Short mmCIF file of C-alpha atoms in Angstrom, two decimals:
data_model
loop_
_atom_site.label_atom_id
_atom_site.label_comp_id
_atom_site.label_asym_id
_atom_site.label_seq_id
_atom_site.Cartn_x
_atom_site.Cartn_y
_atom_site.Cartn_z
CA MET A 1 45.36 79.47 67.73
CA SER A 2 42.82 80.73 65.30
CA PRO A 3 39.98 78.75 63.85
CA TRP A 4 41.39 79.11 60.47
CA SER A 5 44.69 77.84 61.58
CA CYS A 6 42.91 74.67 63.02
CA HIS A 7 41.12 74.25 59.63
CA LEU A 8 44.41 74.52 57.73
CA ARG A 9 45.84 71.74 59.91
CA THR A 10 42.85 69.70 59.35
CA LEU A 11 42.75 70.19 55.60
CA GLU A 12 46.41 69.42 55.27
CA ARG A 13 45.68 66.07 57.05
CA ARG A 14 42.45 65.31 55.57
CA LEU A 15 42.20 66.84 51.97
CA PRO A 16 44.19 63.84 50.28
CA THR A 17 41.60 61.68 51.45
CA ARG A 18 39.92 58.75 49.59
CA PHE A 19 36.92 60.77 48.48
CA ASN A 20 39.00 63.46 46.88
CA ALA A 21 41.42 61.33 45.03
CA ARG A 22 38.66 58.83 44.22
CA PHE A 23 36.66 61.74 42.57
CA LEU A 24 40.00 62.76 40.59
CA ILE A 25 40.81 59.23 39.57
CA ALA A 26 37.20 57.84 38.92
CA SER A 27 36.36 60.91 36.78
CA LEU A 28 39.32 60.34 34.49
CA TRP A 29 38.56 56.55 34.21
CA TRP A 30 35.26 57.65 32.68
CA ALA A 31 37.26 59.03 29.81
CA LEU A 32 38.88 55.70 29.34
CA VAL A 33 35.47 54.18 28.97
CA THR A 34 34.98 55.90 25.71
CA ILE A 35 38.03 53.93 24.25
CA ALA A 36 35.81 50.90 24.42
CA VAL A 37 33.52 52.38 21.83
CA LEU A 38 36.27 52.20 19.25
CA ALA A 39 36.58 48.41 19.29
CA ARG A 40 32.96 47.26 20.06
CA PRO A 41 31.02 48.11 16.84
CA LEU A 42 33.02 45.82 14.78
CA ALA A 43 32.93 43.05 17.22
CA ALA A 44 29.20 43.35 17.56
CA GLU A 45 28.94 42.88 13.82
CA ARG A 46 30.90 39.64 13.92
CA SER A 47 29.35 38.19 17.05
CA PRO A 48 26.00 36.37 16.62
CA GLY A 49 23.03 37.06 18.85
CA PRO A 50 22.11 40.24 20.86
CA PRO A 51 24.90 42.09 22.91
CA ARG A 52 24.59 41.61 26.56
CA ALA A 53 22.79 44.34 28.35
CA ASP A 54 25.16 44.51 31.30
CA ALA A 55 28.48 44.59 29.08
CA ASN A 56 28.84 48.17 29.60
CA ALA A 57 28.34 48.14 33.14
CA ASN A 58 31.07 45.54 33.60
CA TRP A 59 33.43 47.56 31.65
CA LEU A 60 32.82 50.32 34.01
CA SER A 61 33.45 48.21 37.27
CA SER A 62 37.04 47.83 36.57
CA PHE A 63 37.76 51.54 36.42
CA THR A 64 35.97 53.04 39.43
CA LEU A 65 37.88 53.34 42.70
CA SER A 66 34.80 54.66 44.58
CA GLN A 67 34.51 51.36 46.69
CA SER A 68 38.31 50.96 47.27
CA ALA A 69 39.44 51.17 50.79
CA GLU A 70 43.04 51.55 49.80
CA PRO A 71 44.78 54.72 51.29
CA VAL A 72 45.47 57.71 49.26
CA PHE A 73 48.76 59.64 48.98
CA LEU A 74 49.35 62.93 47.81
CA LYS A 75 52.74 64.67 47.31
CA ALA A 76 53.70 68.14 46.05
CA ASN A 77 56.56 70.57 46.39
CA ARG A 78 54.34 73.24 47.96
CA LEU A 79 50.89 73.71 49.62
CA GLU A 80 49.13 77.09 49.58
CA PHE A 81 45.69 77.88 51.14
CA ASP A 82 43.86 81.01 50.15
CA TYR A 83 41.60 81.66 53.26
CA LYS A 84 39.57 84.30 51.79
CA ASN A 85 38.61 82.34 48.72
CA ARG A 86 38.99 78.95 50.18
CA VAL A 87 41.15 77.41 47.62
CA LEU A 88 43.98 74.99 48.25
CA VAL A 89 46.71 74.93 45.88
CA TYR A 90 49.29 72.03 45.40
CA ARG A 91 52.16 73.16 43.29
CA GLY A 92 55.07 71.36 41.83
CA ASN A 93 55.39 67.72 40.82
CA VAL A 94 51.93 66.98 42.26
CA GLU A 95 51.21 63.21 42.51
CA VAL A 96 48.04 61.58 43.73
CA ARG A 97 48.30 57.84 44.25
CA GLN A 98 45.86 55.08 45.29
CA ALA A 99 46.71 51.51 44.83
CA ASP A 100 48.19 51.37 41.21
CA ALA A 101 46.20 54.42 40.11
CA ARG A 102 48.38 57.55 39.80
CA LEU A 103 47.55 61.11 38.83
CA PHE A 104 50.32 63.62 37.82
CA ALA A 105 50.12 67.28 37.40
CA GLU A 106 52.18 70.41 37.73
CA GLU A 107 49.46 71.98 39.85
CA VAL A 108 46.20 70.88 41.52
CA GLN A 109 43.74 73.49 42.71
CA VAL A 110 40.92 72.41 45.19
CA ALA A 111 38.08 74.97 45.79
CA LEU A 112 36.00 74.61 48.73
CA SER A 113 32.54 75.79 49.67
CA GLY A 114 30.14 75.54 52.77
CA GLY A 115 30.82 76.07 56.44
CA GLU A 116 32.69 73.98 58.86
CA GLN A 117 32.44 71.03 56.50
CA PHE A 118 34.56 72.59 53.79
CA GLU A 119 32.68 70.63 50.93
CA ILE A 120 34.72 70.40 47.63
CA ARG A 121 33.22 72.46 44.89
CA GLU A 122 35.90 72.07 42.01
CA ILE A 123 39.18 70.26 41.52
CA ARG A 124 41.27 71.54 38.73
CA ALA A 125 44.61 69.97 37.47
CA ARG A 126 46.81 71.83 35.17
CA GLY A 127 50.22 71.12 33.26
CA ASN A 128 50.95 67.89 31.85
CA VAL A 129 48.01 66.20 33.42
CA ARG A 130 48.36 62.41 33.23
CA LEU A 131 46.44 59.38 34.83
CA GLU A 132 47.79 55.94 34.93
CA GLN A 133 46.66 52.40 35.73
CA GLY A 134 48.33 49.57 34.28
CA GLU A 135 48.22 49.70 30.45
CA ARG A 136 45.55 52.46 30.60
CA TRP A 137 46.30 56.09 30.63
CA ALA A 138 44.97 59.53 29.93
CA GLN A 139 46.55 62.87 29.50
CA ALA A 140 45.61 66.38 28.81
CA ARG A 141 46.82 69.99 29.48
CA GLU A 142 44.03 70.58 32.01
CA ALA A 143 41.39 68.60 33.90
CA VAL A 144 38.44 70.16 35.75
CA PHE A 145 36.26 68.18 37.99
CA ASP A 146 33.05 69.90 39.06
CA GLN A 147 31.76 68.15 42.13
CA PHE A 148 28.36 69.78 42.43
CA LYS A 149 27.48 69.29 38.76
CA ARG A 150 29.15 65.87 38.36
CA VAL A 151 30.91 66.98 35.27
CA ALA A 152 34.65 66.37 34.42
CA THR A 153 36.35 68.03 31.36
CA LEU A 154 39.78 67.34 29.91
CA ASN A 155 41.05 70.34 27.89
CA GLY A 156 43.89 70.51 25.34
CA ASP A 157 45.34 67.63 23.23
CA ALA A 158 43.48 64.97 25.44
CA VAL A 159 44.65 61.39 24.77
CA LEU A 160 42.88 58.41 26.12
CA HIS A 161 44.83 54.99 25.80
CA ASP A 162 43.79 51.39 26.82
CA GLY A 163 45.98 48.51 25.53
CA ARG A 164 46.09 49.12 21.54
CA ASN A 165 43.19 51.50 21.55
CA GLU A 166 43.33 55.29 21.63
CA VAL A 167 41.24 58.19 21.33
CA GLN A 168 42.55 61.84 20.63
CA GLY A 169 40.65 65.01 20.84
CA GLU A 170 40.84 68.52 21.98
CA ARG A 171 38.07 68.26 24.70
CA VAL A 172 36.44 65.50 26.61
CA ILE A 173 33.35 66.13 28.50
CA LEU A 174 32.31 63.49 31.01
CA TYR A 175 28.78 63.41 32.63
CA LEU A 176 29.17 61.29 35.46
CA ASP A 177 25.59 60.89 36.71
CA GLU A 178 24.37 60.37 33.30
CA GLN A 179 27.19 57.79 32.49
CA ARG A 180 27.79 59.77 29.15
CA SER A 181 31.09 60.63 27.66
CA ILE A 182 31.77 63.15 24.70
CA VAL A 183 35.10 63.53 22.86
CA GLU A 184 35.34 66.62 20.80
CA GLY A 185 38.16 67.08 18.17
CA GLY A 186 39.30 68.97 15.26
CA LYS A 187 39.44 67.95 11.70
CA GLY A 188 39.44 64.17 11.05
CA ARG A 189 39.45 63.42 14.68
CA VAL A 190 37.01 60.92 16.29
CA GLN A 191 33.67 62.31 18.13
CA ALA A 192 32.15 59.51 20.37
CA VAL A 193 29.26 59.47 22.65
CA PHE A 194 28.84 56.51 25.01
CA TYR A 195 26.05 55.59 27.31
CA PRO A 196 27.34 52.77 29.44
CA GLY A 197 24.61 50.68 31.12
CA LYS A 198 21.73 52.08 29.09
CA LEU A 199 22.61 51.39 25.48
CA ALA A 200 23.39 47.78 24.43
CA THR A 201 25.50 49.24 21.48
CA PRO A 202 27.62 52.37 21.80
CA THR A 203 27.31 55.14 19.33
CA VAL A 204 30.10 56.37 17.39
CA SER A 205 30.66 59.35 14.93
CA VAL A 206 33.71 60.03 13.15
CA SER A 207 34.09 63.74 11.83
CA GLU A 208 36.01 63.85 8.54
CA GLY A 209 38.45 66.58 7.90
CA ARG A 210 37.63 69.12 5.15
#
């Protein structure tokens, strides 16, 4: 049996691991953090006293699955492995599930780099991308997760929903290590920048249509 065949069998077993799925799920959860921006400014004006410095950090804690020990399950109609370019492609009704969190897409590509360890370079979900957990959900036409840069991007009719709050934009950029999210939109859509754990009061800007 060739070394590549051994690697492929290993990847088929190990690629839907907690680390991979957590990165997908936790990255999209950062987008949902932006939703909190819509409700908090008005609440801050009505509430006496300074806002708590740890409020943003507490908000984040409910969305990250990085510490979860729950198993991760991945389903797809087809799995392809490009040996030369080291790209794994899951096609058709792709579903990633961990506990009560689910990610759906028509296709998920996982680009690998490095030697024997097969480090993940990029994860790209395409086609009706949707993430769900309880009342929270996010969707877009495409989601790209850069593992090395620690940047996640939602492209195309991105919608972020949490309870009664909702944000819409053409593009959502998530800087994971900086704990900063940017929502870009067209005319009249909301543009928001959120620094959880660093600013007591989130910053919100609204772009008016011409």
